[in-house]
């Protein structure tokens, strides 16, 4: 069988989710990087929204990270979803919540004005309060969304926590998880996993900061 090919943009958190899944599932895959500022014709032909990630499987093309990850999960057992349909549905819903956090994070880093950025920061913190209230208690200094083991939903959050960590490394004032004890353990647990660590190229932390600065956002001026 031909290897699946993931079409990526280096800094994209949605692509990163799929890379984490491919690494967790030990799938033999290829990755092709494109520049979103200069999308190639062949890419525009296969990506209906003009967005990454796209997964090419033989003659088939899959898009939307959640769908790609469900496909990878179903075709590379054991599944990282809970078996119980209610739990599975809840995990899917909370993965959507992670997508909303990624949108807030993008808005927070790209906002031109302080007021707009701080509004986005508040939206992140209010989502953190909700998450903190539903997360189980950590055990032995570790925590995944559902407790002791990793699920697909965790892979939806890891890129968000990683970007927050890039910001924190640059300046401690962006350490938004520090006030949330369970979230902090969850973030640390995810960021310590080899599949998460290896899901971005080594230059990504620096390029992430450079990307924010290049957009002349309020935060960019502070980094
Ligand atoms: N809902 C999509 C979101 C993907 C997305 O927004 N990708 C961004 C890059 S991180 C993109 O390709 N944007 C197209 C553009 O910038 O023109 C998913 O989960 O796959």
PDB file of C-alpha atoms and ligand atoms in Angstrom:
ATOM      1  CA  UNK A   1       0.000   0.000   0.000  1.00  0.00           C
ATOM      2  CA  UNK A   2       1.285   3.474  -0.810  1.00  0.00           C
ATOM      3  CA  UNK A   3       2.209   5.662   2.136  1.00  0.00           C
ATOM      4  CA  UNK A   4      -0.267   8.406   3.004  1.00  0.00           C
ATOM      5  CA  UNK A   5       1.049  11.904   2.312  1.00  0.00           C
ATOM      6  CA  UNK A   6       0.245  14.749   4.661  1.00  0.00           C
ATOM      7  CA  UNK A   7       0.226  18.210   3.118  1.00  0.00           C
ATOM      8  CA  UNK A   8       1.497  20.636   5.712  1.00  0.00           C
ATOM      9  CA  UNK A   9       2.397  24.188   6.528  1.00  0.00           C
ATOM     10  CA  UNK A  10       5.194  24.108   9.103  1.00  0.00           C
ATOM     11  CA  UNK A  11       3.477  26.342  11.653  1.00  0.00           C
ATOM     12  CA  UNK A  12      -0.046  24.941  11.366  1.00  0.00           C
ATOM     13  CA  UNK A  13      -1.431  23.569  14.663  1.00  0.00           C
ATOM     14  CA  UNK A  14      -4.160  21.603  12.832  1.00  0.00           C
ATOM     15  CA  UNK A  15      -1.569  19.754  10.758  1.00  0.00           C
ATOM     16  CA  UNK A  16       0.368  19.124  13.951  1.00  0.00           C
ATOM     17  CA  UNK A  17      -2.598  17.233  15.393  1.00  0.00           C
ATOM     18  CA  UNK A  18      -2.437  14.814  12.476  1.00  0.00           C
ATOM     19  CA  UNK A  19       1.335  14.437  12.807  1.00  0.00           C
ATOM     20  CA  UNK A  20       0.911  13.529  16.486  1.00  0.00           C
ATOM     21  CA  UNK A  21      -1.617  10.876  15.497  1.00  0.00           C
ATOM     22  CA  UNK A  22       0.608   9.503  12.743  1.00  0.00           C
ATOM     23  CA  UNK A  23       3.511   9.280  15.219  1.00  0.00           C
ATOM     24  CA  UNK A  24       1.371   7.776  18.003  1.00  0.00           C
ATOM     25  CA  UNK A  25       0.074   5.181  15.549  1.00  0.00           C
ATOM     26  CA  UNK A  26       3.548   4.592  14.070  1.00  0.00           C
ATOM     27  CA  UNK A  27       2.206   5.078  10.542  1.00  0.00           C
ATOM     28  CA  UNK A  28       4.735   5.182   7.741  1.00  0.00           C
ATOM     29  CA  UNK A  29       3.901   8.479   6.024  1.00  0.00           C
ATOM     30  CA  UNK A  30       5.304  11.232   3.873  1.00  0.00           C
ATOM     31  CA  UNK A  31       4.973  14.921   4.500  1.00  0.00           C
ATOM     32  CA  UNK A  32       5.006  17.724   1.945  1.00  0.00           C
ATOM     33  CA  UNK A  33       5.349  21.329   3.097  1.00  0.00           C
ATOM     34  CA  UNK A  34       3.719  24.192   1.249  1.00  0.00           C
ATOM     35  CA  UNK A  35       3.798  27.938   1.731  1.00  0.00           C
ATOM     36  CA  UNK A  36       0.291  29.167   2.522  1.00  0.00           C
ATOM     37  CA  UNK A  37       1.231  32.651   1.336  1.00  0.00           C
ATOM     38  CA  UNK A  38       1.934  31.159  -2.061  1.00  0.00           C
ATOM     39  CA  UNK A  39      -0.298  28.117  -2.501  1.00  0.00           C
ATOM     40  CA  UNK A  40       0.710  25.852  -5.365  1.00  0.00           C
ATOM     41  CA  UNK A  41      -1.835  25.110  -8.105  1.00  0.00           C
ATOM     42  CA  UNK A  42      -1.796  21.360  -7.428  1.00  0.00           C
ATOM     43  CA  UNK A  43      -2.703  22.078  -3.785  1.00  0.00           C
ATOM     44  CA  UNK A  44      -5.607  24.374  -4.669  1.00  0.00           C
ATOM     45  CA  UNK A  45      -6.943  21.623  -6.920  1.00  0.00           C
ATOM     46  CA  UNK A  46      -7.081  19.049  -4.121  1.00  0.00           C
ATOM     47  CA  UNK A  47      -7.919  21.166  -1.060  1.00  0.00           C
ATOM     48  CA  UNK A  48     -11.553  22.324  -1.250  1.00  0.00           C
ATOM     49  CA  UNK A  49     -11.088  25.057   1.403  1.00  0.00           C
ATOM     50  CA  UNK A  50      -7.521  25.834   0.308  1.00  0.00           C
ATOM     51  CA  UNK A  51      -6.423  24.797   3.793  1.00  0.00           C
ATOM     52  CA  UNK A  52      -4.021  22.340   5.350  1.00  0.00           C
ATOM     53  CA  UNK A  53      -3.963  19.624   6.568  1.00  0.00           C
ATOM     54  CA  UNK A  54      -4.814  17.453   3.611  1.00  0.00           C
ATOM     55  CA  UNK A  55      -4.097  13.734   3.689  1.00  0.00           C
ATOM     56  CA  UNK A  56      -3.611  12.013   0.356  1.00  0.00           C
ATOM     57  CA  UNK A  57      -4.339   8.277   0.572  1.00  0.00           C
ATOM     58  CA  UNK A  58      -3.797   6.644  -2.819  1.00  0.00           C
ATOM     59  CA  UNK A  59      -6.293   8.366  -5.142  1.00  0.00           C
ATOM     60  CA  UNK A  60      -8.304   9.776  -2.257  1.00  0.00           C
ATOM     61  CA  UNK A  61      -7.956  13.134  -0.583  1.00  0.00           C
ATOM     62  CA  UNK A  62      -9.085  13.820   2.988  1.00  0.00           C
ATOM     63  CA  UNK A  63      -9.367  17.263   4.529  1.00  0.00           C
ATOM     64  CA  UNK A  64     -10.253  18.711   7.970  1.00  0.00           C
ATOM     65  CA  UNK A  65      -7.925  17.615  10.779  1.00  0.00           C
ATOM     66  CA  UNK A  66     -10.697  16.044  12.898  1.00  0.00           C
ATOM     67  CA  UNK A  67     -11.777  13.862   9.972  1.00  0.00           C
ATOM     68  CA  UNK A  68      -8.206  12.938   9.048  1.00  0.00           C
ATOM     69  CA  UNK A  69      -7.524  11.968  12.647  1.00  0.00           C
ATOM     70  CA  UNK A  70     -10.679   9.854  12.903  1.00  0.00           C
ATOM     71  CA  UNK A  71      -9.637   8.073   9.705  1.00  0.00           C
ATOM     72  CA  UNK A  72      -6.133   7.457  11.057  1.00  0.00           C
ATOM     73  CA  UNK A  73      -7.628   6.209  14.310  1.00  0.00           C
ATOM     74  CA  UNK A  74     -10.004   3.776  12.581  1.00  0.00           C
ATOM     75  CA  UNK A  75      -7.384   2.387  10.237  1.00  0.00           C
ATOM     76  CA  UNK A  76      -4.576   2.009  12.760  1.00  0.00           C
ATOM     77  CA  UNK A  77      -5.839   0.105  15.756  1.00  0.00           C
ATOM     78  CA  UNK A  78      -6.031   0.162  18.731  1.00  0.00           C
ATOM     79  CA  UNK A  79      -8.349   3.141  18.674  1.00  0.00           C
ATOM     80  CA  UNK A  80      -7.520   6.166  20.798  1.00  0.00           C
ATOM     81  CA  UNK A  81     -11.252   6.876  21.207  1.00  0.00           C
ATOM     82  CA  UNK A  82     -13.260   5.562  24.154  1.00  0.00           C
ATOM     83  CA  UNK A  83     -15.471   2.581  23.171  1.00  0.00           C
ATOM     84  CA  UNK A  84     -18.585   3.893  24.884  1.00  0.00           C
ATOM     85  CA  UNK A  85     -20.558   6.008  22.332  1.00  0.00           C
ATOM     86  CA  UNK A  86     -21.463   8.677  24.890  1.00  0.00           C
ATOM     87  CA  UNK A  87     -17.853   9.083  25.994  1.00  0.00           C
ATOM     88  CA  UNK A  88     -16.715   9.066  22.367  1.00  0.00           C
ATOM     89  CA  UNK A  89     -19.233  11.788  21.493  1.00  0.00           C
ATOM     90  CA  UNK A  90     -18.071  13.834  24.478  1.00  0.00           C
ATOM     91  CA  UNK A  91     -14.448  13.523  23.404  1.00  0.00           C
ATOM     92  CA  UNK A  92     -15.380  14.735  19.914  1.00  0.00           C
ATOM     93  CA  UNK A  93     -17.212  17.703  21.402  1.00  0.00           C
ATOM     94  CA  UNK A  94     -14.243  18.628  23.605  1.00  0.00           C
ATOM     95  CA  UNK A  95     -11.946  18.372  20.586  1.00  0.00           C
ATOM     96  CA  UNK A  96     -14.149  21.083  19.023  1.00  0.00           C
ATOM     97  CA  UNK A  97     -13.560  23.124  22.163  1.00  0.00           C
ATOM     98  CA  UNK A  98      -9.813  22.810  21.481  1.00  0.00           C
ATOM     99  CA  UNK A  99     -10.382  24.203  17.978  1.00  0.00           C
ATOM    100  CA  UNK A 100     -12.123  27.213  19.516  1.00  0.00           C
ATOM    101  CA  UNK A 101      -9.108  27.713  21.773  1.00  0.00           C
ATOM    102  CA  UNK A 102      -6.813  27.642  18.737  1.00  0.00           C
ATOM    103  CA  UNK A 103      -8.933  30.360  17.125  1.00  0.00           C
ATOM    104  CA  UNK A 104      -8.712  32.438  20.347  1.00  0.00           C
ATOM    105  CA  UNK A 105      -4.960  31.883  20.498  1.00  0.00           C
ATOM    106  CA  UNK A 106      -4.520  33.033  16.917  1.00  0.00           C
ATOM    107  CA  UNK A 107      -6.624  36.121  17.679  1.00  0.00           C
ATOM    108  CA  UNK A 108      -4.645  36.781  20.855  1.00  0.00           C
ATOM    109  CA  UNK A 109      -1.289  36.684  19.068  1.00  0.00           C
ATOM    110  CA  UNK A 110      -2.399  38.551  15.926  1.00  0.00           C
ATOM    111  CA  UNK A 111      -4.582  41.306  17.437  1.00  0.00           C
ATOM    112  CA  UNK A 112      -3.354  44.731  16.409  1.00  0.00           C
ATOM    113  CA  UNK A 113      -4.648  46.572  19.479  1.00  0.00           C
ATOM    114  CA  UNK A 114      -4.050  45.811  23.158  1.00  0.00           C
ATOM    115  CA  UNK A 115      -7.789  45.923  23.936  1.00  0.00           C
ATOM    116  CA  UNK A 116      -8.577  43.311  21.293  1.00  0.00           C
ATOM    117  CA  UNK A 117      -5.674  41.093  22.454  1.00  0.00           C
ATOM    118  CA  UNK A 118      -6.732  41.271  26.095  1.00  0.00           C
ATOM    119  CA  UNK A 119     -10.293  40.380  25.126  1.00  0.00           C
ATOM    120  CA  UNK A 120      -8.962  37.253  23.410  1.00  0.00           C
ATOM    121  CA  UNK A 121      -6.833  36.473  26.460  1.00  0.00           C
ATOM    122  CA  UNK A 122      -9.985  36.657  28.613  1.00  0.00           C
ATOM    123  CA  UNK A 123     -11.756  34.273  26.242  1.00  0.00           C
ATOM    124  CA  UNK A 124      -8.882  31.808  26.634  1.00  0.00           C
ATOM    125  CA  UNK A 125      -8.969  32.143  30.425  1.00  0.00           C
ATOM    126  CA  UNK A 126     -12.715  31.630  30.549  1.00  0.00           C
ATOM    127  CA  UNK A 127     -12.334  28.419  28.513  1.00  0.00           C
ATOM    128  CA  UNK A 128      -9.535  27.396  30.898  1.00  0.00           C
ATOM    129  CA  UNK A 129     -11.914  27.794  33.848  1.00  0.00           C
ATOM    130  CA  UNK A 130     -14.398  25.470  32.149  1.00  0.00           C
ATOM    131  CA  UNK A 131     -11.712  22.878  31.368  1.00  0.00           C
ATOM    132  CA  UNK A 132     -10.274  23.052  34.876  1.00  0.00           C
ATOM    133  CA  UNK A 133     -13.737  22.272  36.263  1.00  0.00           C
ATOM    134  CA  UNK A 134     -14.208  19.119  34.164  1.00  0.00           C
ATOM    135  CA  UNK A 135     -10.702  17.626  34.235  1.00  0.00           C
ATOM    136  CA  UNK A 136     -10.126  14.677  36.580  1.00  0.00           C
ATOM    137  CA  UNK A 137      -7.519  14.854  39.336  1.00  0.00           C
ATOM    138  CA  UNK A 138      -3.925  14.167  38.197  1.00  0.00           C
ATOM    139  CA  UNK A 139      -2.290  10.966  39.410  1.00  0.00           C
ATOM    140  CA  UNK A 140       1.458  10.767  40.082  1.00  0.00           C
ATOM    141  CA  UNK A 141       2.005  14.174  38.496  1.00  0.00           C
ATOM    142  CA  UNK A 142       0.417  13.132  35.191  1.00  0.00           C
ATOM    143  CA  UNK A 143      -2.878  13.925  33.543  1.00  0.00           C
ATOM    144  CA  UNK A 144      -4.628  13.287  30.254  1.00  0.00           C
ATOM    145  CA  UNK A 145      -8.083  14.594  29.353  1.00  0.00           C
ATOM    146  CA  UNK A 146      -9.762  11.417  30.581  1.00  0.00           C
ATOM    147  CA  UNK A 147      -7.296  10.589  33.362  1.00  0.00           C
ATOM    148  CA  UNK A 148      -4.422   8.181  33.025  1.00  0.00           C
ATOM    149  CA  UNK A 149      -4.344   7.356  29.320  1.00  0.00           C
ATOM    150  CA  UNK A 150      -4.061   9.327  26.131  1.00  0.00           C
ATOM    151  CA  UNK A 151      -6.997   9.667  23.745  1.00  0.00           C
ATOM    152  CA  UNK A 152      -7.595  11.312  20.394  1.00  0.00           C
ATOM    153  CA  UNK A 153      -8.992  14.382  22.188  1.00  0.00           C
ATOM    154  CA  UNK A 154      -5.587  14.971  23.829  1.00  0.00           C
ATOM    155  CA  UNK A 155      -3.997  15.274  20.395  1.00  0.00           C
ATOM    156  CA  UNK A 156      -6.421  18.120  19.623  1.00  0.00           C
ATOM    157  CA  UNK A 157      -5.097  20.155  22.578  1.00  0.00           C
ATOM    158  CA  UNK A 158      -1.350  19.482  22.388  1.00  0.00           C
ATOM    159  CA  UNK A 159      -0.595  22.017  19.585  1.00  0.00           C
ATOM    160  CA  UNK A 160      -2.405  24.739  21.557  1.00  0.00           C
ATOM    161  CA  UNK A 161      -0.371  24.024  24.704  1.00  0.00           C
ATOM    162  CA  UNK A 162       2.837  23.891  22.670  1.00  0.00           C
ATOM    163  CA  UNK A 163       2.249  27.364  21.212  1.00  0.00           C
ATOM    164  CA  UNK A 164       1.478  28.719  24.660  1.00  0.00           C
ATOM    165  CA  UNK A 165       4.752  27.203  25.809  1.00  0.00           C
ATOM    166  CA  UNK A 166       6.678  28.872  22.935  1.00  0.00           C
ATOM    167  CA  UNK A 167       5.282  32.207  24.144  1.00  0.00           C
ATOM    168  CA  UNK A 168       6.072  31.409  27.771  1.00  0.00           C
ATOM    169  CA  UNK A 169       9.684  30.502  26.866  1.00  0.00           C
ATOM    170  CA  UNK A 170      10.006  33.920  25.278  1.00  0.00           C
ATOM    171  CA  UNK A 171       8.360  35.801  28.143  1.00  0.00           C
ATOM    172  CA  UNK A 172       6.960  34.408  31.410  1.00  0.00           C
ATOM    173  CA  UNK A 173       4.031  36.841  31.326  1.00  0.00           C
ATOM    174  CA  UNK A 174       2.341  34.650  28.694  1.00  0.00           C
ATOM    175  CA  UNK A 175       2.257  31.642  31.011  1.00  0.00           C
ATOM    176  CA  UNK A 176      -1.534  31.473  30.999  1.00  0.00           C
ATOM    177  CA  UNK A 177      -1.847  27.912  32.346  1.00  0.00           C
ATOM    178  CA  UNK A 178       0.109  28.567  35.546  1.00  0.00           C
ATOM    179  CA  UNK A 179      -3.022  29.617  37.467  1.00  0.00           C
ATOM    180  CA  UNK A 180      -4.816  26.354  36.646  1.00  0.00           C
ATOM    181  CA  UNK A 181      -3.345  23.402  38.513  1.00  0.00           C
ATOM    182  CA  UNK A 182      -4.933  20.552  36.526  1.00  0.00           C
ATOM    183  CA  UNK A 183      -4.454  22.262  33.167  1.00  0.00           C
ATOM    184  CA  UNK A 184      -0.791  22.790  33.986  1.00  0.00           C
ATOM    185  CA  UNK A 185      -0.241  19.082  34.707  1.00  0.00           C
ATOM    186  CA  UNK A 186      -2.190  18.165  31.565  1.00  0.00           C
ATOM    187  CA  UNK A 187      -0.103  20.553  29.443  1.00  0.00           C
ATOM    188  CA  UNK A 188       3.173  19.280  30.965  1.00  0.00           C
ATOM    189  CA  UNK A 189       2.101  15.659  30.403  1.00  0.00           C
ATOM    190  CA  UNK A 190       1.273  16.279  26.743  1.00  0.00           C
ATOM    191  CA  UNK A 191       4.403  18.334  26.045  1.00  0.00           C
ATOM    192  CA  UNK A 192       6.598  15.562  27.475  1.00  0.00           C
ATOM    193  CA  UNK A 193       5.345  12.916  25.004  1.00  0.00           C
ATOM    194  CA  UNK A 194       7.779  11.950  22.199  1.00  0.00           C
ATOM    195  CA  UNK A 195       4.936  12.045  19.636  1.00  0.00           C
ATOM    196  CA  UNK A 196       4.213  15.650  20.628  1.00  0.00           C
ATOM    197  CA  UNK A 197       7.855  16.738  20.898  1.00  0.00           C
ATOM    198  CA  UNK A 198       8.620  15.280  17.465  1.00  0.00           C
ATOM    199  CA  UNK A 199       5.524  16.653  15.782  1.00  0.00           C
ATOM    200  CA  UNK A 200       7.153  19.929  14.725  1.00  0.00           C
ATOM    201  CA  UNK A 201      10.410  20.746  12.983  1.00  0.00           C
ATOM    202  CA  UNK A 202      13.205  22.080  15.248  1.00  0.00           C
ATOM    203  CA  UNK A 203      12.946  25.614  13.823  1.00  0.00           C
ATOM    204  CA  UNK A 204       9.225  25.959  14.591  1.00  0.00           C
ATOM    205  CA  UNK A 205       9.488  27.655  18.047  1.00  0.00           C
ATOM    206  CA  UNK A 206      11.632  30.433  16.590  1.00  0.00           C
ATOM    207  CA  UNK A 207       9.571  30.707  13.416  1.00  0.00           C
ATOM    208  CA  UNK A 208       6.346  30.896  15.427  1.00  0.00           C
ATOM    209  CA  UNK A 209       7.645  33.952  17.293  1.00  0.00           C
ATOM    210  CA  UNK A 210       8.983  35.462  14.041  1.00  0.00           C
ATOM    211  CA  UNK A 211       5.557  34.901  12.397  1.00  0.00           C
ATOM    212  CA  UNK A 212       3.831  36.845  15.192  1.00  0.00           C
ATOM    213  CA  UNK A 213       6.375  39.671  15.010  1.00  0.00           C
ATOM    214  CA  UNK A 214       6.094  39.849  11.228  1.00  0.00           C
ATOM    215  CA  UNK A 215       2.354  40.547  11.564  1.00  0.00           C
ATOM    216  CA  UNK A 216       3.034  43.656  13.646  1.00  0.00           C
ATOM    217  CA  UNK A 217       0.503  42.622  16.235  1.00  0.00           C
ATOM    218  CA  UNK A 218       0.302  44.043  19.753  1.00  0.00           C
ATOM    219  CA  UNK A 219       1.920  40.913  21.132  1.00  0.00           C
ATOM    220  CA  UNK A 220       4.543  40.899  18.376  1.00  0.00           C
ATOM    221  CA  UNK A 221       5.718  44.271  19.668  1.00  0.00           C
ATOM    222  CA  UNK A 222       6.176  42.763  23.123  1.00  0.00           C
ATOM    223  CA  UNK A 223       8.120  39.636  22.141  1.00  0.00           C
TER     224      UNK A 223
HETATM  225  N1  LIG B   1     -10.835  23.294  10.492  1.00  0.00           N
HETATM  226  C1  LIG B   1      -9.589  23.096   9.791  1.00  0.00           C
HETATM  227  C2  LIG B   1      -8.696  24.302  10.014  1.00  0.00           C
HETATM  228  C3  LIG B   1      -7.417  24.220   9.187  1.00  0.00           C
HETATM  229  C4  LIG B   1      -6.774  25.585   9.027  1.00  0.00           C
HETATM  230  O1  LIG B   1      -7.337  26.629   9.400  1.00  0.00           O
HETATM  231  N2  LIG B   1      -5.579  25.591   8.426  1.00  0.00           N
HETATM  232  C5  LIG B   1      -4.929  26.857   8.139  1.00  0.00           C
HETATM  233  C6  LIG B   1      -3.441  26.831   8.504  1.00  0.00           C
HETATM  234  S1  LIG B   1      -3.167  26.543  10.218  1.00  0.00           S
HETATM  235  C7  LIG B   1      -4.981  27.083   6.652  1.00  0.00           C
HETATM  236  O2  LIG B   1      -4.709  26.207   5.872  1.00  0.00           O
HETATM  237  N3  LIG B   1      -5.349  28.302   6.245  1.00  0.00           N
HETATM  238  C8  LIG B   1      -5.426  28.657   4.862  1.00  0.00           C
HETATM  239  C9  LIG B   1      -4.928  30.000   4.562  1.00  0.00           C
HETATM  240  O3  LIG B   1      -4.225  30.566   5.407  1.00  0.00           O
HETATM  241  O4  LIG B   1      -5.157  30.475   3.461  1.00  0.00           O
HETATM  242  C10 LIG B   1      -8.920  21.804  10.267  1.00  0.00           C
HETATM  243  O5  LIG B   1      -9.137  21.431  11.438  1.00  0.00           O
HETATM  244  O6  LIG B   1      -8.238  21.144   9.464  1.00  0.00           O
END
